Amino acid sequence: MDLRSARRRRRRSEVRRLVRRSVAAALATQLATVGGLLVFDSLRRKDRPDQEFPHRPGAPVPVDGGDVRIYTFGEHLFEDMLADIEAATSRIYFETYIWKSDAVGRRFRQALVDAHERGVEVYVVFDTFANLVVPQEFYRGLPEGIHVKRHPLVTGGAKFFFPSHWGRNHRKLLVVDSTAAYVGGYNIGQDYANRWRDTHARFAGDMVVELENAFVDYWNHYGGTPPLPQPARRTWSREMRVHRNLPADMVYPIRNMYLEAIDRANTRVWLTTAYLIPDDAFVRSLVQAAERGVDVRLIVPHFSNHIVADWLSRVTYERLLSGGVRLLRFENAMVHAKTATIDGIWSTIGTANIDRLSLAGNYEVNMEILDSDVARRMEEIFDLDSGNCTELTLDEWTRRPLIARVTEGILSPWRPLL
């Protein structure tokens, strides 16, 4: 009896040792693959000249008693944002994911300091993790009278053990004097001014208060000092609606917004995203739309700023292409927009990518717009961007090299994390 027990214990020990070695080998293979991709990407980027991409300024579009102006070139956006900050008379809410310490970042910092010095209340939010590489003396250039809230690197106490408290603040908002508000994909920095293709929007009118409320809710939830009063007047707009992901409350309406809109589509779904790592339900929704005759097109970067995300996105390509979805790869620049337009009536502009981090992890904000004029402008932008894309066909995809297939397989277990 003792001999049999000893043999069973020995076999269990051997199995555990084999499992540990297998897991270690798989992880080592994945890390080596990631390392190789990062080296390759670094060599690819080295001495690569800046490339121009198509863009055109857009006039404001009247919507619901106000207007919407859509930006696709950072220099145009930053000049208007700075002009609004410089004209502020009462209050500024400024929220960003990345805030570089370069010339553009310093211009924004100085504009906020100047506003504070002329008596404007200034409130600032930025993400700690996203700005770890930014010299901390840059932020120390903000005087004490400017109220600053850093989204924490980690949440302390018992909340640390709950994934719902691990989300980053990926939002980009600016609200000035309750009369103008900006939201979209642009971070603050020189690269975003002229090297990245992104989309942002400026809102004037009743919907400004909804974006203002989004800032206030976040500020108060995370204990910003001093607490901010809720906007006195909210709105029930038929044309526009703000959707906010609130990870701490496990509320993620942006994913549902997309799925509902795609499910309603009758003629076209044109979507642009920086990182395409959708869950199965999202892929199924796109494929089902294509199968019922909807023109489904996705614009993604040919090469993004995160090469691992590029390879993780490839796992869904065959299913999308074989289902009739068209994949257009943006060339010569990083497309960082988070937008969609459907059926010539529905559009969204915001901060959420089509990946797990944005749709089920991070603090995000998207504006949903039901207006044919805005949709027409969004379609014009999509058409312009499409001219800077190469289309990936199913035939081309199925003929990709074996090493590419192996790399995709090695990295695929990481998809649920991103």
Coordinates of C-alpha atoms in Angstrom, one line a residue:
M1 CA 0.0 0.0 0.0
D2 CA 2.8 2.4 1.0
L3 CA 4.7 1.5 -2.3
R4 CA 1.6 2.3 -4.4
S5 CA 1.1 5.6 -2.6
A6 CA 4.7 6.5 -3.1
R7 CA 4.4 5.8 -6.8
R8 CA 1.3 7.9 -7.1
R9 CA 3.0 10.8 -5.3
R10 CA 6.0 10.4 -7.6
R11 CA 3.8 10.5 -10.7
R12 CA 1.9 13.6 -9.5
S13 CA 5.2 15.2 -8.8
E14 CA 6.5 14.4 -12.3
V15 CA 3.2 15.7 -13.8
R16 CA 3.5 19.0 -11.9
R17 CA 7.1 19.4 -12.9
L18 CA 6.2 18.7 -16.6
V19 CA 3.4 21.3 -16.4
R20 CA 5.7 23.9 -14.8
R21 CA 8.3 23.3 -17.5
S22 CA 5.7 23.5 -20.3
V23 CA 4.3 26.7 -19.0
A24 CA 7.8 28.2 -18.5
A25 CA 8.7 27.1 -22.1
A26 CA 5.6 28.6 -23.5
L27 CA 6.1 31.9 -21.7
A28 CA 9.7 32.1 -22.7
T29 CA 8.7 31.5 -26.3
Q30 CA 6.1 34.3 -26.1
L31 CA 8.5 36.7 -24.5
A32 CA 11.2 35.9 -27.1
T33 CA 8.7 36.5 -29.9
V34 CA 7.7 39.8 -28.4
G35 CA 11.3 40.8 -28.0
G36 CA 12.0 39.9 -31.6
L37 CA 9.0 41.9 -32.8
L38 CA 10.1 45.0 -30.8
V39 CA 13.6 44.8 -32.3
F40 CA 12.2 44.5 -35.8
D41 CA 9.8 47.4 -35.1
S42 CA 12.7 49.6 -33.8
L43 CA 14.7 48.9 -36.9
R44 CA 11.8 49.6 -39.2
R45 CA 11.1 53.0 -37.5
K46 CA 14.8 54.1 -37.5
D47 CA 15.5 57.0 -39.8
R48 CA 12.0 56.7 -41.3
P49 CA 11.1 60.0 -42.8
D50 CA 7.8 61.7 -41.8
Q51 CA 5.1 61.1 -44.4
E52 CA 2.2 63.4 -45.2
F53 CA -1.3 62.0 -45.1
P54 CA -4.5 63.6 -46.5
H55 CA -6.6 65.9 -44.3
R56 CA -8.8 68.9 -44.8
P57 CA -10.3 71.4 -42.3
G58 CA -14.0 71.1 -41.8
A59 CA -16.6 73.7 -41.1
P60 CA -18.9 73.5 -38.1
V61 CA -22.0 71.4 -38.7
P62 CA -25.2 72.7 -37.0
V63 CA -26.7 70.1 -34.6
D64 CA -29.4 70.4 -32.0
G65 CA -29.1 74.2 -31.5
G66 CA -25.4 74.0 -31.4
D67 CA -22.6 72.8 -33.7
V68 CA -20.0 70.2 -34.1
R69 CA -16.5 70.7 -35.7
I70 CA -14.5 67.6 -36.6
Y71 CA -10.7 67.7 -36.7
T72 CA -8.4 65.3 -38.5
F73 CA -5.1 67.2 -38.2
G74 CA -3.6 67.9 -34.8
E75 CA -2.2 71.4 -35.6
H76 CA -5.6 72.7 -36.4
L77 CA -7.1 71.1 -33.3
F78 CA -4.4 72.3 -30.9
E79 CA -4.7 75.9 -32.2
D80 CA -8.4 76.0 -31.5
M81 CA -8.1 74.3 -28.1
L82 CA -5.4 76.8 -27.1
A83 CA -7.6 79.7 -28.4
D84 CA -10.5 78.6 -26.3
I85 CA -8.2 78.2 -23.2
E86 CA -6.8 81.7 -23.8
A87 CA -10.3 83.1 -24.1
A88 CA -11.6 81.4 -20.9
T89 CA -13.1 83.6 -18.3
S90 CA -14.4 81.3 -15.5
R91 CA -13.5 77.6 -15.6
I92 CA -11.4 75.1 -17.5
Y93 CA -11.6 71.3 -17.3
F94 CA -8.6 69.6 -19.0
E95 CA -8.2 65.8 -19.1
T96 CA -5.8 63.8 -21.1
Y97 CA -4.2 60.4 -21.2
I98 CA -0.7 61.4 -22.5
W99 CA 0.7 64.9 -21.9
K100 CA 4.2 65.2 -23.4
S101 CA 6.8 67.7 -22.1
D102 CA 7.7 68.8 -25.7
A103 CA 7.0 72.2 -27.3
V104 CA 3.3 71.4 -27.8
G105 CA 2.9 70.1 -24.2
R106 CA 4.6 73.3 -22.9
R107 CA 2.3 75.5 -24.9
F108 CA -0.7 73.9 -23.2
R109 CA 0.9 74.1 -19.8
Q110 CA 1.6 77.8 -20.2
A111 CA -1.9 78.5 -21.5
L112 CA -3.3 76.8 -18.4
V113 CA -1.0 78.8 -16.2
D114 CA -1.9 82.0 -17.9
A115 CA -5.6 81.3 -17.5
H116 CA -5.1 80.6 -13.7
E117 CA -3.1 83.9 -13.3
R118 CA -6.0 85.9 -14.8
G119 CA -8.5 84.3 -12.3
V120 CA -9.8 81.3 -14.2
E121 CA -10.4 78.1 -12.2
V122 CA -8.3 75.3 -13.8
Y123 CA -8.8 71.6 -13.2
V124 CA -6.4 69.1 -14.7
V125 CA -6.6 65.2 -14.9
F126 CA -4.0 63.0 -16.5
D127 CA -3.0 59.3 -16.2
T128 CA 0.1 58.5 -14.2
F129 CA 1.0 55.3 -16.0
A130 CA 0.8 56.8 -19.5
N131 CA 3.2 59.6 -18.4
L132 CA 5.8 57.7 -16.5
V133 CA 8.4 58.7 -19.1
V134 CA 7.6 62.4 -18.8
P135 CA 10.0 64.3 -16.5
Q136 CA 8.1 65.0 -13.3
E137 CA 9.5 68.6 -13.2
F138 CA 7.3 69.3 -16.2
Y139 CA 4.2 68.8 -14.1
R140 CA 5.7 70.7 -11.2
G141 CA 5.6 73.7 -13.5
L142 CA 1.9 73.9 -12.7
P143 CA 1.3 76.3 -9.8
E144 CA -0.5 75.2 -6.6
G145 CA -3.6 77.1 -7.6
I146 CA -4.2 74.8 -10.5
H147 CA -6.1 71.7 -9.2
V148 CA -4.5 68.5 -10.4
K149 CA -5.7 64.9 -10.2
R150 CA -3.4 62.1 -11.4
H151 CA -5.2 58.9 -12.2
P152 CA -3.3 56.5 -9.8
L153 CA -0.8 54.0 -11.0
V154 CA -2.4 51.5 -8.8
T155 CA -5.4 51.6 -6.5
G156 CA -4.5 51.1 -2.8
G157 CA -6.2 49.0 -0.2
A158 CA -8.6 46.2 -0.8
K159 CA -9.6 47.7 -4.2
F160 CA -6.2 46.6 -5.6
F161 CA -7.4 43.0 -5.7
F162 CA -10.4 43.8 -7.9
P163 CA -9.7 44.1 -11.7
S164 CA -12.4 46.7 -12.1
H165 CA -10.1 49.1 -10.3
W166 CA -7.1 48.5 -12.6
G167 CA -8.4 50.6 -15.5
R168 CA -6.4 53.5 -16.9
N169 CA -7.9 56.9 -17.6
H170 CA -7.8 56.9 -21.4
R171 CA -10.1 59.9 -21.8
K172 CA -9.2 63.2 -23.6
L173 CA -11.6 66.0 -22.7
L174 CA -11.5 69.8 -22.6
V175 CA -14.4 71.9 -21.4
V176 CA -14.2 75.7 -21.3
D177 CA -16.6 78.0 -19.5
S178 CA -19.5 75.5 -20.1
T179 CA -19.7 76.8 -23.6
A180 CA -17.2 74.6 -25.6
A181 CA -16.1 71.0 -25.2
Y182 CA -13.7 68.8 -27.0
V183 CA -13.4 65.0 -27.1
G184 CA -11.6 62.5 -29.3
G185 CA -8.5 60.5 -29.8
Y186 CA -5.8 63.2 -29.7
N187 CA -3.3 63.2 -26.8
I188 CA -1.1 66.3 -26.2
G189 CA 2.3 66.3 -27.9
Q190 CA 4.3 67.2 -31.0
D191 CA 3.9 63.8 -32.6
Y192 CA 0.1 64.1 -32.5
A193 CA 0.3 67.6 -34.1
N194 CA 1.4 66.5 -37.5
R195 CA 2.6 62.9 -37.6
W196 CA -0.5 61.0 -36.4
R197 CA -3.9 60.8 -38.1
D198 CA -6.5 61.1 -35.4
T199 CA -10.0 62.5 -35.0
H200 CA -11.4 64.9 -32.4
A201 CA -14.5 67.0 -32.2
R202 CA -15.5 70.4 -30.7
F203 CA -19.0 70.8 -29.4
A204 CA -20.9 74.0 -28.8
G205 CA -24.4 74.2 -27.5
D206 CA -26.5 72.2 -25.0
M207 CA -24.4 69.0 -25.2
V208 CA -21.4 70.8 -23.6
V209 CA -23.0 70.3 -20.2
E210 CA -23.0 66.5 -20.7
L211 CA -19.2 66.4 -21.4
E212 CA -18.8 68.7 -18.4
N213 CA -20.7 66.3 -16.3
A214 CA -18.4 63.5 -17.4
F215 CA -15.4 65.4 -16.1
V216 CA -17.2 66.3 -12.8
D217 CA -18.3 62.8 -12.1
Y218 CA -14.8 61.4 -12.6
W219 CA -13.2 64.2 -10.5
N220 CA -15.5 63.7 -7.6
H221 CA -15.4 59.8 -7.8
Y222 CA -11.6 59.8 -7.5
G223 CA -11.6 62.4 -4.6
G224 CA -10.4 65.4 -6.6
T225 CA -9.9 68.5 -4.4
P226 CA -12.0 70.6 -4.2
P227 CA -15.1 68.7 -5.0
L228 CA -16.9 70.0 -8.1
P229 CA -20.6 70.9 -8.2
Q230 CA -22.8 68.9 -10.6
P231 CA -23.9 70.9 -13.6
A232 CA -27.1 72.7 -12.7
R233 CA -28.8 71.9 -16.1
R234 CA -28.7 68.7 -18.0
T235 CA -30.2 67.9 -21.4
W236 CA -32.3 65.3 -23.2
S237 CA -30.9 65.6 -26.7
R238 CA -32.4 63.4 -29.4
E239 CA -29.4 63.9 -31.7
M240 CA -26.5 63.4 -29.3
R241 CA -25.6 61.4 -26.3
V242 CA -22.5 60.9 -24.1
H243 CA -21.4 57.3 -23.3
R244 CA -18.9 56.8 -20.4
N245 CA -17.1 53.7 -19.3
L246 CA -16.9 53.6 -15.5
P247 CA -14.8 50.6 -14.6
A248 CA -15.0 51.1 -10.8
D249 CA -18.8 50.6 -11.2
M250 CA -18.4 47.9 -13.9
V251 CA -20.4 50.0 -16.3
Y252 CA -19.3 49.8 -20.0
P253 CA -21.9 51.3 -22.3
I254 CA -19.6 52.1 -25.2
R255 CA -19.3 48.4 -26.3
N256 CA -23.1 48.1 -26.2
M257 CA -23.5 51.3 -28.1
Y258 CA -21.4 49.9 -31.0
L259 CA -23.1 46.5 -31.0
E260 CA -26.6 48.0 -31.0
A261 CA -25.7 50.4 -33.9
I262 CA -24.0 47.6 -36.0
D263 CA -27.0 45.4 -35.4
R264 CA -29.3 48.1 -36.8
A265 CA -27.2 48.8 -39.9
N266 CA -29.0 48.4 -43.2
T267 CA -26.5 49.8 -45.8
R268 CA -23.0 50.6 -44.4
V269 CA -20.8 50.4 -41.4
W270 CA -17.6 52.4 -41.8
L271 CA -15.3 52.1 -38.7
T272 CA -11.8 53.4 -38.0
T273 CA -9.8 52.2 -35.0
A274 CA -6.2 52.3 -33.9
Y275 CA -6.2 48.8 -32.4
L276 CA -8.5 46.1 -33.6
I277 CA -8.7 43.3 -31.0
P278 CA -12.4 42.7 -30.8
D279 CA -14.1 40.0 -28.7
D280 CA -16.1 37.2 -30.4
A281 CA -19.4 39.0 -30.1
F282 CA -18.0 42.1 -31.8
V283 CA -16.5 40.1 -34.6
R284 CA -19.8 38.2 -35.0
S285 CA -21.8 41.4 -35.2
L286 CA -19.6 42.8 -38.0
V287 CA -19.7 39.5 -40.0
Q288 CA -23.5 39.2 -39.6
A289 CA -23.9 42.7 -40.9
A290 CA -21.7 41.9 -43.9
E291 CA -23.7 38.7 -44.5
R292 CA -27.0 40.5 -44.7
G293 CA -25.5 42.8 -47.4
V294 CA -24.2 45.7 -45.3
D295 CA -21.1 47.4 -46.7
V296 CA -18.7 46.8 -43.7
R297 CA -15.3 48.5 -43.9
L298 CA -12.7 48.9 -41.3
I299 CA -9.7 51.2 -41.4
V300 CA -6.7 50.2 -39.2
P301 CA -3.1 51.1 -39.2
H302 CA -0.8 49.1 -41.5
F303 CA 1.8 49.5 -38.7
S304 CA 0.6 51.0 -35.4
N305 CA 2.8 52.3 -32.6
H306 CA 2.3 49.0 -30.7
I307 CA 3.6 46.2 -32.9
V308 CA 2.4 43.5 -30.4
A309 CA -1.2 44.9 -30.7
D310 CA -0.8 44.7 -34.5
W311 CA 0.0 41.0 -34.3
L312 CA -2.8 40.2 -31.9
S313 CA -5.3 41.9 -34.2
R314 CA -4.3 39.6 -37.0
V315 CA -5.9 36.7 -35.3
T316 CA -9.4 38.0 -36.3
Y317 CA -8.5 38.9 -39.9
E318 CA -9.4 35.6 -41.5
R319 CA -12.8 35.4 -39.9
L320 CA -13.6 39.0 -40.8
L321 CA -12.4 38.7 -44.4
S322 CA -14.0 35.4 -45.0
G323 CA -17.3 36.9 -43.6
G324 CA -17.2 39.7 -46.2
V325 CA -15.8 42.5 -44.1
R326 CA -13.3 44.8 -45.9
L327 CA -10.0 45.6 -44.2
L328 CA -8.2 48.8 -45.3
R329 CA -4.7 49.4 -43.9
F330 CA -3.7 53.1 -43.5
E331 CA -0.2 53.8 -44.9
N332 CA 2.7 56.0 -43.9
A333 CA 1.3 57.3 -40.7
M334 CA -0.3 56.1 -37.5
V335 CA -4.1 56.3 -37.6
H336 CA -5.3 56.7 -34.0
A337 CA -8.9 57.6 -34.6
K338 CA -11.8 56.0 -32.8
T339 CA -14.8 56.7 -35.0
A340 CA -17.6 55.1 -36.9
T341 CA -20.5 56.1 -39.1
I342 CA -23.5 54.0 -40.1
D343 CA -26.2 54.3 -42.7
G344 CA -25.7 58.0 -43.3
I345 CA -27.3 58.9 -39.9
W346 CA -25.4 57.5 -37.0
S347 CA -21.8 58.4 -35.9
T348 CA -19.5 58.2 -32.9
I349 CA -16.3 60.0 -32.0
G350 CA -14.4 59.3 -28.9
T351 CA -11.6 57.8 -27.0
A352 CA -12.4 54.0 -27.0
N353 CA -10.5 51.6 -29.3
I354 CA -12.0 48.3 -30.4
D355 CA -10.2 46.2 -27.9
R356 CA -10.8 44.7 -24.4
L357 CA -8.8 47.5 -22.6
S358 CA -11.1 50.2 -24.0
L359 CA -14.4 48.3 -24.1
A360 CA -14.1 46.5 -20.8
G361 CA -11.3 48.0 -18.8
N362 CA -10.5 51.7 -19.1
Y363 CA -12.2 55.0 -18.4
E364 CA -13.4 56.1 -21.8
V365 CA -15.9 58.6 -23.3
N366 CA -17.6 58.5 -26.7
M367 CA -20.2 60.9 -28.2
E368 CA -23.0 59.2 -30.1
I369 CA -24.5 61.5 -32.8
L370 CA -27.7 60.9 -34.8
D371 CA -27.5 63.5 -37.6
S372 CA -27.3 63.1 -41.3
D373 CA -25.0 66.2 -41.8
V374 CA -22.5 64.9 -39.3
A375 CA -22.7 61.5 -40.9
R376 CA -22.0 63.0 -44.3
R377 CA -19.0 64.7 -43.0
M378 CA -17.8 61.5 -41.4
E379 CA -18.2 59.7 -44.7
E380 CA -16.2 62.3 -46.5
I381 CA -13.4 61.8 -44.0
F382 CA -13.6 58.0 -44.3
D383 CA -13.5 58.3 -48.1
L384 CA -10.4 60.6 -47.9
D385 CA -8.7 58.2 -45.5
S386 CA -9.5 55.3 -47.8
G387 CA -7.5 56.9 -50.5
N388 CA -4.4 56.5 -48.3
C389 CA -5.1 52.8 -47.6
T390 CA -4.3 49.5 -49.2
E391 CA -7.0 46.9 -49.0
L392 CA -6.1 43.5 -47.5
T393 CA -7.8 40.7 -49.4
L394 CA -8.7 37.2 -48.2
D395 CA -6.5 35.7 -51.0
E396 CA -3.5 37.8 -49.9
W397 CA -4.1 36.9 -46.3
T398 CA -4.4 33.2 -46.8
R399 CA -1.0 33.3 -48.6
R400 CA 0.9 34.9 -45.7
P401 CA 4.2 33.2 -44.7
L402 CA 4.3 30.2 -42.3
I403 CA 6.4 32.3 -39.9
A404 CA 3.6 34.8 -39.7
R405 CA 1.1 32.1 -38.8
V406 CA 3.4 30.7 -36.2
T407 CA 3.9 34.1 -34.6
E408 CA 0.1 34.7 -34.5
G409 CA -0.3 31.4 -32.8
I410 CA 2.4 32.0 -30.2
L411 CA 0.9 35.4 -29.2
S412 CA -2.8 34.5 -29.4
P413 CA -3.1 33.6 -25.7
W414 CA -2.4 37.3 -24.9
R415 CA -5.5 38.5 -26.7
P416 CA -7.8 38.4 -23.7
L417 CA -5.4 40.8 -21.9
L418 CA -5.7 43.5 -24.6

